[in-house]
Coordinates of C-alpha atoms in Angstrom, one line a residue:
M1 CA 0.0 0.0 0.0
L2 CA 1.4 3.4 -0.9
K3 CA 1.8 6.0 1.8
Y4 CA 1.2 9.7 1.5
G5 CA 4.0 11.4 -0.3
Q6 CA 5.6 8.1 -1.5
K7 CA 6.9 8.3 -5.0
T8 CA 7.2 5.3 -7.4
F9 CA 9.0 4.6 -10.6
F10 CA 5.7 4.7 -12.5
G11 CA 4.5 8.3 -12.1
D12 CA 0.8 7.4 -12.5
T13 CA 0.7 4.6 -9.9
Q14 CA -1.0 6.7 -7.2
M15 CA -3.4 8.2 -9.7
F16 CA -4.3 4.6 -10.7
L17 CA -5.1 3.9 -7.1
V18 CA -7.5 6.9 -7.0
F19 CA -9.3 5.6 -10.0
K20 CA -9.3 2.0 -8.7
Q21 CA -10.8 3.0 -5.2
L22 CA -13.4 5.2 -6.8
F23 CA -14.4 2.5 -9.2
I24 CA -14.7 -0.1 -6.3
L25 CA -16.9 2.2 -4.3
Y26 CA -19.1 3.2 -7.2
I27 CA -19.7 -0.5 -8.0
F28 CA -21.3 -0.7 -4.5
L29 CA -23.3 2.4 -5.3
F30 CA -24.6 0.8 -8.5
A31 CA -25.2 -2.5 -6.8
G32 CA -27.4 -0.7 -4.2
W33 CA -29.3 1.1 -6.9
V34 CA -30.0 -2.3 -8.7
I35 CA -31.1 -3.8 -5.5
G36 CA -33.3 -0.9 -4.7
K37 CA -34.9 -1.0 -8.1
R38 CA -35.7 -4.8 -8.0
K39 CA -36.7 -5.0 -4.3
K40 CA -39.2 -2.1 -3.8
A41 CA -39.5 -3.0 -0.1
V42 CA -35.9 -2.4 0.6
S43 CA -35.4 0.2 3.3
G44 CA -32.3 2.2 4.1
E45 CA -33.3 3.0 7.7
I46 CA -31.5 0.0 9.2
L47 CA -28.4 0.7 7.2
S48 CA -28.5 4.3 8.3
V49 CA -28.7 3.3 12.0
L50 CA -25.9 0.8 11.7
I51 CA -23.5 3.2 9.8
V52 CA -24.0 6.1 12.1
N53 CA -24.2 4.3 15.5
L54 CA -21.9 1.3 14.9
L55 CA -19.7 1.1 11.8
L56 CA -18.3 4.7 11.7
P57 CA -17.6 4.7 15.4
C58 CA -15.7 1.5 15.0
K59 CA -13.8 2.9 12.1
I60 CA -12.7 6.0 13.9
F61 CA -11.9 4.2 17.1
N62 CA -9.8 1.5 15.3
T63 CA -7.8 4.1 13.3
F64 CA -7.0 6.3 16.3
A65 CA -6.1 3.4 18.6
N66 CA -3.7 1.9 16.0
N67 CA -2.1 5.2 14.8
F68 CA -2.6 8.2 17.0
T69 CA 0.3 9.0 19.5
V70 CA 1.2 11.6 22.0
A71 CA 3.8 12.9 19.5
D72 CA 1.1 13.2 16.9
F73 CA -1.0 15.4 19.2
K74 CA 1.9 17.7 20.0
E75 CA 2.8 18.0 16.4
K76 CA -0.7 18.3 14.9
Y77 CA -2.9 20.1 17.5
I78 CA -2.7 23.2 15.2
F79 CA -4.9 21.2 12.8
L80 CA -7.9 21.9 15.1
P81 CA -8.1 25.7 15.0
V82 CA -7.3 25.7 11.3
S83 CA -10.1 23.2 10.6
A84 CA -12.5 25.2 12.9
V85 CA -11.8 28.4 10.9
L86 CA -12.3 26.6 7.6
L87 CA -15.6 25.1 8.9
L88 CA -16.8 28.6 10.0
I89 CA -16.1 30.1 6.6
L90 CA -18.0 27.3 4.9
V91 CA -21.0 27.5 7.3
I92 CA -21.2 31.3 6.8
A93 CA -20.8 31.0 3.0
A94 CA -23.4 28.2 2.9
Y95 CA -25.9 30.3 4.7
F96 CA -25.9 33.1 2.2
A97 CA -25.4 30.9 -0.9
S98 CA -28.4 28.7 0.0
K99 CA -30.7 31.8 0.0
L100 CA -29.6 32.5 -3.6
I101 CA -30.4 29.0 -4.8
T102 CA -33.8 28.2 -3.5
K103 CA -36.6 29.7 -1.5
H104 CA -38.0 26.3 -0.2
P105 CA -37.3 26.1 3.5
Y106 CA -36.1 22.4 3.8
E107 CA -34.2 22.5 0.5
R108 CA -32.4 25.5 1.7
K109 CA -31.3 23.6 4.7
V110 CA -30.0 20.7 2.5
Y111 CA -28.0 23.1 0.4
R112 CA -26.6 24.8 3.5
Y113 CA -25.5 21.4 4.8
S114 CA -24.2 20.2 1.5
F115 CA -22.1 23.3 0.9
A116 CA -20.5 23.1 4.4
I117 CA -20.1 19.4 4.8
S118 CA -18.8 17.1 2.0
N119 CA -18.7 13.4 1.9
Y120 CA -15.5 13.3 3.9
A121 CA -16.4 10.2 5.9
Y122 CA -18.4 7.7 3.9
L123 CA -16.5 8.1 0.6
G124 CA -13.5 10.0 2.0
Y125 CA -12.3 7.6 4.7
A126 CA -12.3 4.6 2.3
L127 CA -10.6 6.6 -0.5
I128 CA -8.0 8.1 1.8
E129 CA -7.1 4.8 3.4
G130 CA -7.0 2.9 0.1
V131 CA -4.8 5.5 -1.6
F132 CA -2.6 7.0 1.2
G133 CA -2.8 4.4 4.0
E134 CA -4.1 4.2 7.5
E135 CA -1.7 6.7 9.1
M136 CA -2.8 9.4 6.6
L137 CA -6.4 8.5 7.5
S138 CA -5.7 9.1 11.2
N139 CA -4.3 12.5 10.5
F140 CA -7.2 13.4 8.4
I141 CA -9.8 12.3 11.0
F142 CA -8.0 14.4 13.5
F143 CA -8.1 17.4 11.3
A144 CA -11.7 16.8 10.6
I145 CA -12.8 16.7 14.3
P146 CA -14.5 20.2 14.2
F147 CA -16.4 18.9 11.1
I148 CA -17.4 15.8 12.8
I149 CA -18.7 17.6 15.8
Y150 CA -20.6 20.0 13.7
T151 CA -22.1 17.1 11.5
Y152 CA -23.5 15.3 14.5
T153 CA -24.8 18.3 16.4
A154 CA -25.9 21.4 14.4
G155 CA -25.8 19.5 11.0
Y156 CA -28.0 16.6 12.4
A157 CA -30.5 19.1 13.9
M158 CA -30.7 21.1 10.7
L159 CA -31.6 18.0 8.6
T160 CA -33.9 16.3 11.1
G161 CA -35.7 19.3 12.6
G162 CA -34.2 18.6 16.0
K163 CA -33.7 21.1 18.8
K164 CA -30.9 21.7 21.3
P165 CA -28.2 20.3 19.1
L166 CA -25.6 20.4 21.9
K167 CA -27.4 17.6 23.5
R168 CA -26.1 15.4 20.7
L169 CA -22.4 16.3 21.4
L170 CA -22.2 12.9 23.3
N171 CA -22.8 10.5 20.6
P172 CA -21.1 7.2 19.3
I173 CA -18.9 9.1 16.9
T174 CA -17.5 11.6 19.5
I175 CA -17.1 8.8 22.1
A176 CA -15.1 6.8 19.5
I177 CA -12.8 9.7 18.9
V178 CA -12.0 10.3 22.6
L179 CA -11.6 6.5 23.4
G180 CA -9.5 5.9 20.3
M181 CA -7.2 8.8 21.0
I182 CA -6.8 7.7 24.6
C183 CA -6.0 4.2 23.6
G184 CA -3.6 5.4 21.0
M185 CA -1.7 7.9 23.1
T186 CA -1.5 5.5 26.1
S187 CA -0.6 2.4 24.0
V188 CA -3.3 0.4 25.8
K189 CA -3.4 -3.2 24.7
I190 CA -6.8 -3.7 23.1
P191 CA -8.1 -7.3 23.6
D192 CA -8.0 -9.3 20.4
V193 CA -11.7 -9.9 20.3
I194 CA -12.5 -6.1 20.5
S195 CA -9.8 -5.3 17.9
S196 CA -11.2 -8.0 15.5
V197 CA -14.7 -6.6 16.0
T198 CA -13.7 -3.0 15.3
S199 CA -11.6 -4.1 12.3
M200 CA -14.3 -6.0 10.7
A201 CA -16.9 -3.3 11.3
S202 CA -14.4 -0.7 9.9
A203 CA -14.1 -2.6 6.6
C204 CA -17.9 -2.3 6.1
V205 CA -18.2 1.4 6.3
G206 CA -17.4 2.3 2.6
P207 CA -19.4 -0.6 1.0
L208 CA -22.4 -0.2 3.1
S209 CA -22.5 3.6 2.8
M210 CA -22.4 3.4 -0.9
L211 CA -25.0 0.6 -0.9
L212 CA -27.2 2.8 1.1
T213 CA -26.7 5.7 -1.3
G214 CA -27.6 3.5 -4.3
I215 CA -30.7 2.0 -2.5
T216 CA -31.9 5.5 -1.6
L217 CA -31.4 6.9 -5.1
A218 CA -33.3 4.0 -6.5
A219 CA -36.5 5.2 -4.9
F220 CA -36.5 8.3 -7.2
S221 CA -36.8 8.8 -10.9
L222 CA -33.4 9.5 -12.3
K223 CA -34.9 11.8 -14.9
E224 CA -36.5 13.9 -12.1
L225 CA -33.2 14.0 -10.1
F226 CA -31.2 15.1 -13.1
K227 CA -33.5 17.8 -14.4
N228 CA -32.8 20.4 -11.6
K229 CA -30.6 23.2 -13.0
Q230 CA -29.8 24.7 -9.6
A231 CA -28.3 21.4 -8.5
Y232 CA -25.8 21.5 -11.4
I233 CA -24.8 25.0 -10.6
F234 CA -24.4 24.2 -6.9
C235 CA -22.3 21.1 -7.6
A236 CA -20.1 23.0 -9.9
I237 CA -19.4 25.6 -7.2
R238 CA -18.9 22.9 -4.6
L239 CA -16.6 20.7 -6.7
V240 CA -14.6 23.2 -8.8
L241 CA -14.8 26.7 -7.5
F242 CA -14.5 26.2 -3.8
P243 CA -11.6 23.7 -4.0
A244 CA -9.8 26.2 -6.4
V245 CA -10.1 29.0 -3.8
A246 CA -8.9 26.6 -1.0
Y247 CA -5.9 25.5 -3.2
G248 CA -5.1 29.1 -4.0
V249 CA -5.2 30.3 -0.4
C250 CA -3.0 27.4 0.8
T251 CA -0.5 28.0 -1.9
L252 CA -0.5 31.8 -1.4
F253 CA 0.1 31.5 2.4
G254 CA 2.5 28.5 2.2
L255 CA 0.2 26.1 4.0
D256 CA 1.8 23.0 2.4
A257 CA 1.5 20.9 5.4
L258 CA -2.2 21.5 5.7
L259 CA -3.0 21.4 2.0
P260 CA -3.7 17.7 1.7
F261 CA -6.3 17.8 4.5
I262 CA -7.9 21.1 3.4
L263 CA -8.1 20.0 -0.2
I264 CA -9.5 16.5 0.6
I265 CA -12.3 17.9 2.8
T266 CA -13.3 20.4 0.1
V267 CA -13.1 18.3 -3.0
M268 CA -15.3 15.4 -1.9
P269 CA -18.9 15.3 -3.3
C270 CA -21.8 16.4 -1.3
G271 CA -22.3 14.6 2.0
L272 CA -24.5 11.6 2.2
N273 CA -26.0 12.6 5.5
T274 CA -28.6 14.5 3.6
I275 CA -29.8 11.1 2.9
V276 CA -28.8 9.2 6.0
F277 CA -30.1 11.7 8.6
P278 CA -33.5 12.3 7.1
K279 CA -33.9 8.5 6.7
L280 CA -33.5 8.2 10.5
V281 CA -36.6 10.3 11.1
G282 CA -38.6 9.7 8.0
E283 CA -37.8 13.2 6.5
D284 CA -37.8 13.9 2.7
C285 CA -34.6 12.6 1.2
K286 CA -35.2 13.8 -2.4
P287 CA -33.3 17.1 -2.3
G288 CA -30.2 15.4 -0.7
A289 CA -30.5 12.5 -3.1
R290 CA -30.4 14.9 -6.1
L291 CA -27.2 16.6 -4.9
A292 CA -25.7 13.4 -3.9
L293 CA -26.3 11.7 -7.3
I294 CA -25.1 14.7 -9.4
S295 CA -22.1 15.5 -7.3
H296 CA -20.9 11.9 -7.0
L297 CA -21.1 11.4 -10.8
L298 CA -19.2 14.7 -11.4
S299 CA -16.6 13.8 -8.8
L300 CA -15.6 10.8 -11.0
V301 CA -13.8 13.6 -13.0
T302 CA -13.1 16.3 -10.5
L303 CA -11.7 14.1 -7.6
P304 CA -8.8 12.5 -9.5
L305 CA -7.8 15.9 -11.0
W306 CA -7.8 17.6 -7.6
L307 CA -6.1 14.8 -5.8
S308 CA -3.3 14.7 -8.4
L309 CA -2.1 18.0 -6.9
I310 CA -1.2 16.1 -3.6
L311 CA -0.1 12.8 -5.0

């Protein structure tokens, strides 16, 4: 497995890995779509609950427990304020941009969330680990902690109509972050049974997330999802313009060490939680499904191009 920054004799080897990982994940998406079309009674609610409350926490815990050290925290604590500032900029920009795109109250919330939060977890984790390795994934998850906290508090409340988002600060994801970091920094020996369970659950995150996406998209008419012009404009801004701005700022201010993390979190397609979270409470998934479909298809072109800048 290639590590971040590792060069090979064949200059396109890492780029090949990007295409390979995307191809594998999108096969699962297509499989989910086929299953959803053939089995009309297939429901994504159970998958949503499993991913959010079990599989992702196991993935995060396992990654931190195996890779995160005291030296990592001392060296990379600066990631957190930088990430928080990036998140704040995105949230503010999303608030004003969503008002220009649609007047529908719930669709506006979906656009706000989708602009601020990309698919850095369901697609991002699997892609990063497959291309750059587990150590890079650990660093990225640490950088993304402010995004994770926002996603499962304010983001969750935005998409589900919930109130008092801070009450959700204590959730399986944040608990997994804390426990994983503690185990990693103290070098605690994790029992083999627990380690095996978390490793097996971690391996399911990417495939099941993409299956859920496909199953959910199958419930809608592709023709209807594709015909929304605002969605194309939004996805172009999300996948091309904003990463370009982020890359330009990092280059201008010499933020080379942070460029991979900032670029990855901005180039990913729209977050799937606009599907997963509404599914948990029976809310309308159609606006999120539209953005997910279009942005994930476009990302087959944009993702490899952007990631080539940090390979």
